[in-house]
PDB file of C-alpha atoms and ligand atoms in Angstrom:
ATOM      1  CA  UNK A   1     -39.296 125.016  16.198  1.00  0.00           C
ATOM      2  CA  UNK A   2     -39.473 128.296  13.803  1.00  0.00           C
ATOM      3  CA  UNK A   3     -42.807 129.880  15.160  1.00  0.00           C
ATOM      4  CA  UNK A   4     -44.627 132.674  13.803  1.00  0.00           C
ATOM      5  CA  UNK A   5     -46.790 134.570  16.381  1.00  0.00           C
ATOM      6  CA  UNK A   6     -49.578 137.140  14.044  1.00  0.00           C
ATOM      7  CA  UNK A   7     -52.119 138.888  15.166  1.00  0.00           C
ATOM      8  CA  UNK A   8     -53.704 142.083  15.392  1.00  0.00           C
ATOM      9  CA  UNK A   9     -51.777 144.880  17.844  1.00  0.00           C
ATOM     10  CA  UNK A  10     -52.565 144.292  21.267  1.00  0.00           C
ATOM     11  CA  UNK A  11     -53.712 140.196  20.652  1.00  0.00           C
ATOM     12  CA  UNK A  12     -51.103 139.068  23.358  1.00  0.00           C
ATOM     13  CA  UNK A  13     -48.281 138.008  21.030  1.00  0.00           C
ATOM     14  CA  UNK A  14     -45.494 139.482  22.992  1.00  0.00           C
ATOM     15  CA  UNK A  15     -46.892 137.859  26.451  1.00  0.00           C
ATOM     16  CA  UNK A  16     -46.938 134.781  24.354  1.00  0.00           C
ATOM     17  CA  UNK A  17     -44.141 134.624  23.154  1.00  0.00           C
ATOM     18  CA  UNK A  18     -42.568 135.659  26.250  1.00  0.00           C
ATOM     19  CA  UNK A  19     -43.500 132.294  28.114  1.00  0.00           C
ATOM     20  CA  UNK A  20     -43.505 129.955  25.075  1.00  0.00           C
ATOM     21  CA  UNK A  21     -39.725 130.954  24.747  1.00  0.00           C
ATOM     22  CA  UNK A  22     -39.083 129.625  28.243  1.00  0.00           C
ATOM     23  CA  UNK A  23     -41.129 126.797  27.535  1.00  0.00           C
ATOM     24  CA  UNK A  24     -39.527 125.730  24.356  1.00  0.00           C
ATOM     25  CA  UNK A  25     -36.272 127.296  25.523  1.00  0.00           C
ATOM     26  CA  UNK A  26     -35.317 129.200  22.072  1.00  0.00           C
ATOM     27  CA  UNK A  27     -35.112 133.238  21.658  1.00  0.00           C
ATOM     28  CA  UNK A  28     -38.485 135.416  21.059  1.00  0.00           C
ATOM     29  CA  UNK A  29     -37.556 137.895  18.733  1.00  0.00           C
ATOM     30  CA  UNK A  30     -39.756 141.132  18.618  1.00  0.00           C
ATOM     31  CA  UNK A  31     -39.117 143.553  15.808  1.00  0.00           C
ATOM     32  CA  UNK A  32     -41.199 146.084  18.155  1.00  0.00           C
ATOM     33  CA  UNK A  33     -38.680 145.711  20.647  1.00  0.00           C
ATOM     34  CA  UNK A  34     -35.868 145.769  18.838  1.00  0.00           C
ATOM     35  CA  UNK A  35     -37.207 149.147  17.295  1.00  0.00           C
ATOM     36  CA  UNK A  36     -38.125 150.853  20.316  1.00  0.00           C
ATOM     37  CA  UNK A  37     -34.517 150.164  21.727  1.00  0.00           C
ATOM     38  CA  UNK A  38     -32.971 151.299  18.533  1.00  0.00           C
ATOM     39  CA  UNK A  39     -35.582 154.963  18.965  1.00  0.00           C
ATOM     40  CA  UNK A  40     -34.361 155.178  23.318  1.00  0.00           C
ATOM     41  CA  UNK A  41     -30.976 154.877  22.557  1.00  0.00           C
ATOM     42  CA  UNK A  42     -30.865 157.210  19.228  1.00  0.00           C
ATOM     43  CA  UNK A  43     -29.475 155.252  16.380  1.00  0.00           C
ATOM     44  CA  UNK A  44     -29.414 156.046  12.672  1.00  0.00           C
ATOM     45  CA  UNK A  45     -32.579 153.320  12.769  1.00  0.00           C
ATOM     46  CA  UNK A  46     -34.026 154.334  15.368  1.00  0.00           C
ATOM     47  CA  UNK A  47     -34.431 158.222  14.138  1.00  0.00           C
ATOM     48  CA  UNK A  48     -35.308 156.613  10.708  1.00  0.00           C
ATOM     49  CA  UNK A  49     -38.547 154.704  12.183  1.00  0.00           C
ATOM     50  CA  UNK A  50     -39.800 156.863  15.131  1.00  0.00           C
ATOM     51  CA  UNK A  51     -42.105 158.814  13.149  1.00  0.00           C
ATOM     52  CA  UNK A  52     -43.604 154.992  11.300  1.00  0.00           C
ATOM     53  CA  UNK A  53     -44.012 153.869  14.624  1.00  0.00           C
ATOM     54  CA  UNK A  54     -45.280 156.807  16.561  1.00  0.00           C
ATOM     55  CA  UNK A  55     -48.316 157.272  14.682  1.00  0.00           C
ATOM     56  CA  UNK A  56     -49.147 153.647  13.732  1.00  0.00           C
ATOM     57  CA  UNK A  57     -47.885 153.017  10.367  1.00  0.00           C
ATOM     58  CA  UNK A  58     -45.341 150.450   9.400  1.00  0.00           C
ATOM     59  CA  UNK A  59     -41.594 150.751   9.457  1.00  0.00           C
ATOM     60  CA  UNK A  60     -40.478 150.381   5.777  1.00  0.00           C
ATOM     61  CA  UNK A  61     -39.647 146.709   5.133  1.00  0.00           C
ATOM     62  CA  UNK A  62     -36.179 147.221   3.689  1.00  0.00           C
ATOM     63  CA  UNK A  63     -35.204 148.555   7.520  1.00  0.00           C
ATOM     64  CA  UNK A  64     -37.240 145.684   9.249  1.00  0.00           C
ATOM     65  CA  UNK A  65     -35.518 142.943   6.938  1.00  0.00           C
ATOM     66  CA  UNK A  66     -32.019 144.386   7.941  1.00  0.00           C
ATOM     67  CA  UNK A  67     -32.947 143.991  11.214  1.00  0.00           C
ATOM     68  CA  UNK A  68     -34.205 140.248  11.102  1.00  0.00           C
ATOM     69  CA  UNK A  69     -31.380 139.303   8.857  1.00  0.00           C
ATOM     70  CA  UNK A  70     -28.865 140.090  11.255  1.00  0.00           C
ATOM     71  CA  UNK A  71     -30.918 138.640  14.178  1.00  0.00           C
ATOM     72  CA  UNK A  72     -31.616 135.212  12.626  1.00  0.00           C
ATOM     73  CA  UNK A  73     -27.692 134.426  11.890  1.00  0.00           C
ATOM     74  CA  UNK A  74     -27.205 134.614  15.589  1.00  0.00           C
ATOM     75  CA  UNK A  75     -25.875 131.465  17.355  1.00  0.00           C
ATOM     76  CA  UNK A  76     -28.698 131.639  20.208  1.00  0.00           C
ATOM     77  CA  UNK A  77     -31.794 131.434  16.564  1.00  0.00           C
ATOM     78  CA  UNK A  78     -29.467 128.037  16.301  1.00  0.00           C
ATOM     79  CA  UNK A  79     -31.903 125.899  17.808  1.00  0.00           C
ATOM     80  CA  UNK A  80     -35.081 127.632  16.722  1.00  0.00           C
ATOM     81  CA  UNK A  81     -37.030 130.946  17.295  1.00  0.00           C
ATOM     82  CA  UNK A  82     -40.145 132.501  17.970  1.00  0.00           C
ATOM     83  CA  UNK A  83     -40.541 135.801  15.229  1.00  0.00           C
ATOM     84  CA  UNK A  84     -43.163 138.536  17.220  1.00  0.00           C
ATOM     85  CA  UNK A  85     -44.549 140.858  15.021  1.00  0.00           C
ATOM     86  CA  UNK A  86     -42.751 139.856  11.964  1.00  0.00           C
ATOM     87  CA  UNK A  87     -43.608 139.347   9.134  1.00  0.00           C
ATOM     88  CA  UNK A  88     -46.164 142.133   8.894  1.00  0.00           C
ATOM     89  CA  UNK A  89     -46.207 141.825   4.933  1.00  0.00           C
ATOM     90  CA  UNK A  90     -46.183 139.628   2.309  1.00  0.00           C
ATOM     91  CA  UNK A  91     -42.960 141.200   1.413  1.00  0.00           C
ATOM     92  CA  UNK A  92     -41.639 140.761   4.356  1.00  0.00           C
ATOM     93  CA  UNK A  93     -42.894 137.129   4.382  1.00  0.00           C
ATOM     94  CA  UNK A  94     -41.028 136.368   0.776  1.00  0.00           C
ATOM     95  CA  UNK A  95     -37.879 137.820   2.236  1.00  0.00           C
ATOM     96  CA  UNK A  96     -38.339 135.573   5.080  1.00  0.00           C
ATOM     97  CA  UNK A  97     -38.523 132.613   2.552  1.00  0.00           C
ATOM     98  CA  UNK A  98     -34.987 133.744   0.360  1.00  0.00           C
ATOM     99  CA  UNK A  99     -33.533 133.721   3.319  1.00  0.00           C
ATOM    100  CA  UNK A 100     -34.183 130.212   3.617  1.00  0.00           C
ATOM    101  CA  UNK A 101     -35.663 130.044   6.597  1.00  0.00           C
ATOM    102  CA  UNK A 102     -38.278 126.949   6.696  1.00  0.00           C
ATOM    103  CA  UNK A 103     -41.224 127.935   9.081  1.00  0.00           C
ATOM    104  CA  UNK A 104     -42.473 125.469  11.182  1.00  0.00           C
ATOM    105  CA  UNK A 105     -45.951 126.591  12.084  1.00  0.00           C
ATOM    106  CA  UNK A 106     -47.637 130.288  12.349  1.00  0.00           C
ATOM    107  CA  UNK A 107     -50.097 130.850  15.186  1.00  0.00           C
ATOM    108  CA  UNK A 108     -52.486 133.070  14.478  1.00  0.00           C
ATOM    109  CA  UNK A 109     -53.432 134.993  18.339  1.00  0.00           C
ATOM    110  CA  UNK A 110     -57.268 136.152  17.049  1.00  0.00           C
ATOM    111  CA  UNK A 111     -58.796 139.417  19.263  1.00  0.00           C
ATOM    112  CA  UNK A 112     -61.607 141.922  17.545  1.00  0.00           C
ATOM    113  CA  UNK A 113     -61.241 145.094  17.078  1.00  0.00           C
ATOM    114  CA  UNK A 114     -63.841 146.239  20.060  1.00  0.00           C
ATOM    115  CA  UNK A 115     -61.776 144.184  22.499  1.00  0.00           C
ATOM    116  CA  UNK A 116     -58.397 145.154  21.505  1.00  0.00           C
ATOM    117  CA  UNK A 117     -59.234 148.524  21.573  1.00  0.00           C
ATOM    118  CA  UNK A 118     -60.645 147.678  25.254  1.00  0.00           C
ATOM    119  CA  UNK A 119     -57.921 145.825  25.997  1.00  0.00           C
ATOM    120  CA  UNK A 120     -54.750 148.155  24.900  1.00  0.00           C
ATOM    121  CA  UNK A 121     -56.003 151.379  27.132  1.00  0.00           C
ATOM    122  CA  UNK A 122     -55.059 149.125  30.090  1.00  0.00           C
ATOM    123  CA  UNK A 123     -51.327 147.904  28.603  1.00  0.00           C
ATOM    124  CA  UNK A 124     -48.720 149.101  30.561  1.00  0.00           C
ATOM    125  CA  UNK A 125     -45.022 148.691  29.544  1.00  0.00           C
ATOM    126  CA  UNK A 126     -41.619 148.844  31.392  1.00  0.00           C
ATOM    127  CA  UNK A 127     -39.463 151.876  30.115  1.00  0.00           C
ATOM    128  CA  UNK A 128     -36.488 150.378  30.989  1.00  0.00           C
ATOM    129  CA  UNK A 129     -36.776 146.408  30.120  1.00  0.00           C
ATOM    130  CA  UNK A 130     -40.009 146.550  27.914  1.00  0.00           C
ATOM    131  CA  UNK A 131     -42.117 144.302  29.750  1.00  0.00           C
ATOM    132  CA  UNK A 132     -45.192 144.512  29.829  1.00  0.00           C
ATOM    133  CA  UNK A 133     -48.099 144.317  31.617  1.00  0.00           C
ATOM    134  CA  UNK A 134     -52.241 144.892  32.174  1.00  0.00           C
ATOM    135  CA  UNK A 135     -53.837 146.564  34.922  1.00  0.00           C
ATOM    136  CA  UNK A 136     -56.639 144.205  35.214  1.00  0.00           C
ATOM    137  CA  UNK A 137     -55.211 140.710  33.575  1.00  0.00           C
ATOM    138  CA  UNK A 138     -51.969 140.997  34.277  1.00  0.00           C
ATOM    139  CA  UNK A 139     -51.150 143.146  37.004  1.00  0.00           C
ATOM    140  CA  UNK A 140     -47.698 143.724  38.154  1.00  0.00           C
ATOM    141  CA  UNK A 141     -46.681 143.275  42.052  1.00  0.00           C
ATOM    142  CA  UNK A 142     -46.408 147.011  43.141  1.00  0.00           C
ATOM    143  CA  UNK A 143     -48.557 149.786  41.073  1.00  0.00           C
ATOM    144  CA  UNK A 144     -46.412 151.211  38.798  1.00  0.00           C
ATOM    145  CA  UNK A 145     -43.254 149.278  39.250  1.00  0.00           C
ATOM    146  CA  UNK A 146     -41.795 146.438  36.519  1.00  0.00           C
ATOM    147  CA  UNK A 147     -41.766 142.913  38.681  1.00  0.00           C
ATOM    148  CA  UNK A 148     -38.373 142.129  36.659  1.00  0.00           C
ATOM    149  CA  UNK A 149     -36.400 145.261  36.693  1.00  0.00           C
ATOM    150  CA  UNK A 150     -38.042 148.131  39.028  1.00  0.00           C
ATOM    151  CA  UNK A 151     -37.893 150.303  35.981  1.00  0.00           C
ATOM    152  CA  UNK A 152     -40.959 152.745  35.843  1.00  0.00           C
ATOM    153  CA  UNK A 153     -44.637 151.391  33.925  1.00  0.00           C
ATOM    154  CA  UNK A 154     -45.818 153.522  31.330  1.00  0.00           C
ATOM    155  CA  UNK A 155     -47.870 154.090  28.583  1.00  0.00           C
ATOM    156  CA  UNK A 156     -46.867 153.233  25.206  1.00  0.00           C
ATOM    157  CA  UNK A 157     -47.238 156.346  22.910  1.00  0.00           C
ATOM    158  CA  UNK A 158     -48.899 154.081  20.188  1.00  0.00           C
ATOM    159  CA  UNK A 159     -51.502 153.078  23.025  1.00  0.00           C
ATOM    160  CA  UNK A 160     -53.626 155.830  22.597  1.00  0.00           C
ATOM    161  CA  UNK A 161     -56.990 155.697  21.387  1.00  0.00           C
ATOM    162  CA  UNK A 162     -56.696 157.390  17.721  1.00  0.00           C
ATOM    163  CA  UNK A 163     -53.325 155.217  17.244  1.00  0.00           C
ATOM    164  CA  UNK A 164     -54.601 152.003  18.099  1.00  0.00           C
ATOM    165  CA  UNK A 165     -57.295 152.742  15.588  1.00  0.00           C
ATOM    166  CA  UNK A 166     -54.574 153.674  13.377  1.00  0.00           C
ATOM    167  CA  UNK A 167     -52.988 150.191  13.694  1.00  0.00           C
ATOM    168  CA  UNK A 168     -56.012 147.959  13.461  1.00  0.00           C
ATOM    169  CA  UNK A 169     -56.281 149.752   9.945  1.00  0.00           C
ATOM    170  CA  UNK A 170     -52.588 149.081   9.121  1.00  0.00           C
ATOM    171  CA  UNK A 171     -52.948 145.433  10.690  1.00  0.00           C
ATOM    172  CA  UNK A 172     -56.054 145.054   8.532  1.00  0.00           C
ATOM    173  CA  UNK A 173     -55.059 146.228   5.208  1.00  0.00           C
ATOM    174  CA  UNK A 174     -51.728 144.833   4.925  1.00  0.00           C
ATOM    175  CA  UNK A 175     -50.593 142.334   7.741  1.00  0.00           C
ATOM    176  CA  UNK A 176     -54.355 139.739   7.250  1.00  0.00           C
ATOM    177  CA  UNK A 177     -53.301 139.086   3.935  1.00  0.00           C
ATOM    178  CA  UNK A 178     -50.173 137.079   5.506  1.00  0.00           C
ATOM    179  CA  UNK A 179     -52.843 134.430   6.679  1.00  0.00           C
ATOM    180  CA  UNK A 180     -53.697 133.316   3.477  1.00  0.00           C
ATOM    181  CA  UNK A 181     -49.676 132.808   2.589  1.00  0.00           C
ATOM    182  CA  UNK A 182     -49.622 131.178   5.444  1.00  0.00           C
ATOM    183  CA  UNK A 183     -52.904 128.902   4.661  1.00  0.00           C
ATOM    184  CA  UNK A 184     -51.730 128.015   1.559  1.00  0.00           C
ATOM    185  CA  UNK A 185     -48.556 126.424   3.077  1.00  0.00           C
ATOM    186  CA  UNK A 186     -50.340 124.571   5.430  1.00  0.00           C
ATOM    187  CA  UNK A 187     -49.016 125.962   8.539  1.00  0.00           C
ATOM    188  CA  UNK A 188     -51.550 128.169  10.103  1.00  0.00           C
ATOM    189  CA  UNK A 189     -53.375 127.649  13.008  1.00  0.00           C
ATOM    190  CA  UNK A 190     -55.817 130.333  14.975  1.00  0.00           C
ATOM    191  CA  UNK A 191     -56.046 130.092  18.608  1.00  0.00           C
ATOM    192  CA  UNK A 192     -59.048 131.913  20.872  1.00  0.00           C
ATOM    193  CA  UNK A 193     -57.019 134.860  22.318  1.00  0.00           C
ATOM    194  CA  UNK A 194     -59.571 136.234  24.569  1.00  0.00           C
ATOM    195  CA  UNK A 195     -59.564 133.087  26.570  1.00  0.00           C
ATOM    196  CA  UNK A 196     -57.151 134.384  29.793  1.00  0.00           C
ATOM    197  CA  UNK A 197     -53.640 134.580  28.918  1.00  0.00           C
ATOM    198  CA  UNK A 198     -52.597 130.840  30.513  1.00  0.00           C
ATOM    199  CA  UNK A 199     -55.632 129.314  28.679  1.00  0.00           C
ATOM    200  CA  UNK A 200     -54.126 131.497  25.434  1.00  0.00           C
ATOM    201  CA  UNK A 201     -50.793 129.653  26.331  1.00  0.00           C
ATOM    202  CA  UNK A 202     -52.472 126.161  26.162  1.00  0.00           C
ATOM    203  CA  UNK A 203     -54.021 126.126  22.525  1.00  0.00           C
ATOM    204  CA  UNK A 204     -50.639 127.898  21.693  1.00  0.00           C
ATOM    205  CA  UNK A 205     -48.685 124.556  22.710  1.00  0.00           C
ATOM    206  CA  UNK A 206     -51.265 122.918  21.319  1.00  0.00           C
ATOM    207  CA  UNK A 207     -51.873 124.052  17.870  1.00  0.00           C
ATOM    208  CA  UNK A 208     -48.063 123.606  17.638  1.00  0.00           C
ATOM    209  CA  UNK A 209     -48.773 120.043  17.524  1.00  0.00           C
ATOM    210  CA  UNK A 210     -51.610 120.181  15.328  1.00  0.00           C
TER     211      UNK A 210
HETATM  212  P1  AP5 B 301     -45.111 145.916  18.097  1.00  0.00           P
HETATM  213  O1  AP5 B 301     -44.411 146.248  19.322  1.00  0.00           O
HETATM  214  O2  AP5 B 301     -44.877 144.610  17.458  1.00  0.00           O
HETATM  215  O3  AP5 B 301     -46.639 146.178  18.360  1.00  0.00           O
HETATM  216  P2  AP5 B 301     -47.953 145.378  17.914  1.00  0.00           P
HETATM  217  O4  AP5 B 301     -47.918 144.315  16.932  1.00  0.00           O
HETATM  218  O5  AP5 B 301     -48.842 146.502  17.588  1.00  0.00           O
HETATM  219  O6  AP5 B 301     -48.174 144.506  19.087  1.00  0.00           O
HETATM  220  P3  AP5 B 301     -48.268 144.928  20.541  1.00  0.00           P
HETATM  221  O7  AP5 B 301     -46.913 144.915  21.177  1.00  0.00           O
HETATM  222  O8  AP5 B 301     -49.070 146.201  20.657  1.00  0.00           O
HETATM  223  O9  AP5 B 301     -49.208 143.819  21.104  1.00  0.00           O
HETATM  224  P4  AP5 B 301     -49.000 142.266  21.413  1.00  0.00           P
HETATM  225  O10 AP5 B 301     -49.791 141.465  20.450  1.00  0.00           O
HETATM  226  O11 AP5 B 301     -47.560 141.915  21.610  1.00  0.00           O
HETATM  227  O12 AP5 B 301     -49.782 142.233  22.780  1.00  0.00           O
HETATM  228  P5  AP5 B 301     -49.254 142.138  24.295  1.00  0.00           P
HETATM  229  O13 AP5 B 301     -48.751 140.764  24.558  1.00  0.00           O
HETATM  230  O14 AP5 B 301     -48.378 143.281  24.638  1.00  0.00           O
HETATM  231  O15 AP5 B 301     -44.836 147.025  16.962  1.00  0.00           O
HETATM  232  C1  AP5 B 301     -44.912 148.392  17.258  1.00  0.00           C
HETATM  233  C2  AP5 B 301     -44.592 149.188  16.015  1.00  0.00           C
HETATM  234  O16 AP5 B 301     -43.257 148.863  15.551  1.00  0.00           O
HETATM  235  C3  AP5 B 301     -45.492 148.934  14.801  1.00  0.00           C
HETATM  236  O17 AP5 B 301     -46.673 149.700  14.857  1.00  0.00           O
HETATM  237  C4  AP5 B 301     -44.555 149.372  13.666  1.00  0.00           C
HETATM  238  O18 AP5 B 301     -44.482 150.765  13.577  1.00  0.00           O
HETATM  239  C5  AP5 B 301     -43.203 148.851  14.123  1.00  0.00           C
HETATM  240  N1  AP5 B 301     -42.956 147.468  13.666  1.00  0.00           N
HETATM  241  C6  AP5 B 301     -42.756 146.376  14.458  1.00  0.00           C
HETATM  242  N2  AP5 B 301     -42.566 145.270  13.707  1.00  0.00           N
HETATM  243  C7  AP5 B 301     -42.659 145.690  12.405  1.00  0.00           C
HETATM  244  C8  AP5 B 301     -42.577 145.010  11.172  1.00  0.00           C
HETATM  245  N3  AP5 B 301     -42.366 143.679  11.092  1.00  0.00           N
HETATM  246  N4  AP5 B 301     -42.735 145.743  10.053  1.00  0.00           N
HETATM  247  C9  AP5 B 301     -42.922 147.078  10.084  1.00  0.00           C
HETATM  248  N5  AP5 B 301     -43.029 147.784  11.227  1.00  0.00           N
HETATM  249  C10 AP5 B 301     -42.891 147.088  12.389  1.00  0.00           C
HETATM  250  O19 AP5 B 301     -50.665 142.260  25.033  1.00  0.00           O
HETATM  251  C11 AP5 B 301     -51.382 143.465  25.025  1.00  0.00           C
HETATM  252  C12 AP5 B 301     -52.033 143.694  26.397  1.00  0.00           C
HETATM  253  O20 AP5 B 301     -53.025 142.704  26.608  1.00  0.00           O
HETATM  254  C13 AP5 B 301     -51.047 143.560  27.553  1.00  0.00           C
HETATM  255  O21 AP5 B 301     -51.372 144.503  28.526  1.00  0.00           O
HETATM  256  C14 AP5 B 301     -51.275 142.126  28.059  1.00  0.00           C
HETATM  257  O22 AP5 B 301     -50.972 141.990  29.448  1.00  0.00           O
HETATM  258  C15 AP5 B 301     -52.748 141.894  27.758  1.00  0.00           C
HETATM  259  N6  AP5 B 301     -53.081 140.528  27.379  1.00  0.00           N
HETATM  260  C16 AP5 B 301     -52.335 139.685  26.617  1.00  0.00           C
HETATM  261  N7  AP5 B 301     -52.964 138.522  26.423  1.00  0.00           N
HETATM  262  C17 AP5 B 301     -54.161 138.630  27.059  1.00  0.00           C
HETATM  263  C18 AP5 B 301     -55.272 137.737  27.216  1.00  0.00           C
HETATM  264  N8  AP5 B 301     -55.295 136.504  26.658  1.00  0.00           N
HETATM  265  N9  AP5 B 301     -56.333 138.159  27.954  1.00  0.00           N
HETATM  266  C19 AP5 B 301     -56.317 139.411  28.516  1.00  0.00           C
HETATM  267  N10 AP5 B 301     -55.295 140.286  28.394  1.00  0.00           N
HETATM  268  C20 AP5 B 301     -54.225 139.903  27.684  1.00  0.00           C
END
């Protein structure tokens, strides 16, 4: 299975992906991961895409396709994989395709705005393993501490009000068009993500078989 998880920042994507991968037992990829590590541990990339990322805007494609290039040749992407938060544009998407990767299905996680914007004040993530976690819907065992790793919870910087606004725009004006690439192959599906995260997980598995 080659799964595409889209949606709008803040839909539940990464704690999608997170248990689908165990379920299906291939690798979730996040580029937002993968860019945040590269910004804590001071690459070349990382110093290149903090400022994109820090206020909301894209990372230039050419950097983001480097980065899923060399990801997808892996032995563990072998099997199958589940791409979170890529592509984010049609260019992306075409580079996706000359790559020759064949994409099973694309699962669209749909939020609005008014609830993501609800939803992302209460996100909190793991500095050290980049878990993450809600205060109300998924709250981790002690206040403050990451369940997995005991690292510290925090607030992403993106998470703040103006920036989330920020990213709806940028998720609006260039990532939506991917759903009609995605329709015209015949491979989208939209699941209900407001439904509580295990009930999100269900239509998930399910639209995979639709
Ligand atoms: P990235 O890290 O990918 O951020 P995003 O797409 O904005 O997505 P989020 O991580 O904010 O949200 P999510 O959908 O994973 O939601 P989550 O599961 O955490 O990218 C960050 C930045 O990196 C971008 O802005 C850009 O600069 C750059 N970047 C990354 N990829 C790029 C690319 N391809 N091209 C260019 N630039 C790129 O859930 C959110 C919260 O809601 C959590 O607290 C969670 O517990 C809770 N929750 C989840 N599901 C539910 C539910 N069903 N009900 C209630 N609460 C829920």
């Amino acid at each position: 299975m080659k799964l595409i998880l889209l949606g709008a920042p803040g839909a539940g994507k990464g704690t999608q992906a997170e248990v689908i991968c165990e379920e299906l037992k291939i690798p979730a990829i996040s580029t937002g991961n993968i860019i945040r590590e590269a910004v804590k541990n001071g690459t070349p990339m990382g110093a290149k895409a903090k400022t994109y990322m820090e206020k909301g805007a894209l990372v230039p494609d050419d950097v983001v396709i480097g980065i899923i290039k060399e990801r997808l040749v892996q032995d563990d992407c072998k099997g199958g994989f589940i791409l979170d938060g890529f592509p984010r544009t049609v260019p992306q998407a075409e580079a996706l395709d000359a790559m020759g990767v064949a994409i099973d299905r694309v699962v669209e996680i749909s939020v609005p705005d008014e609830a993501i914007e609800k939803r992302l004040g209460g996100r909190r993530v793991c500095g050290s393993c980049g878990s993450s976690y809600h205060m109300e819907h998924k709250p981790p065992k002690q206040e403050g501490v990451c369940d997995k790793c005991g690292g510290e919870l925090i607030l992403r910087k993106d998470d703040q009000p103006e920036t989330i606004r920020d990213r709806l725009k940028v998720y609006h004006d260039q990532t939506e068009p991917l759903k009609d690439f995605y329709q015209g192959k015949g491979i989208l599906r939209v699941v209900d993500g407001q439904a509580g995260i295990e009930n999100t997980t269900k239509q998930v598995l399910a639209a995979l078989e639709a």
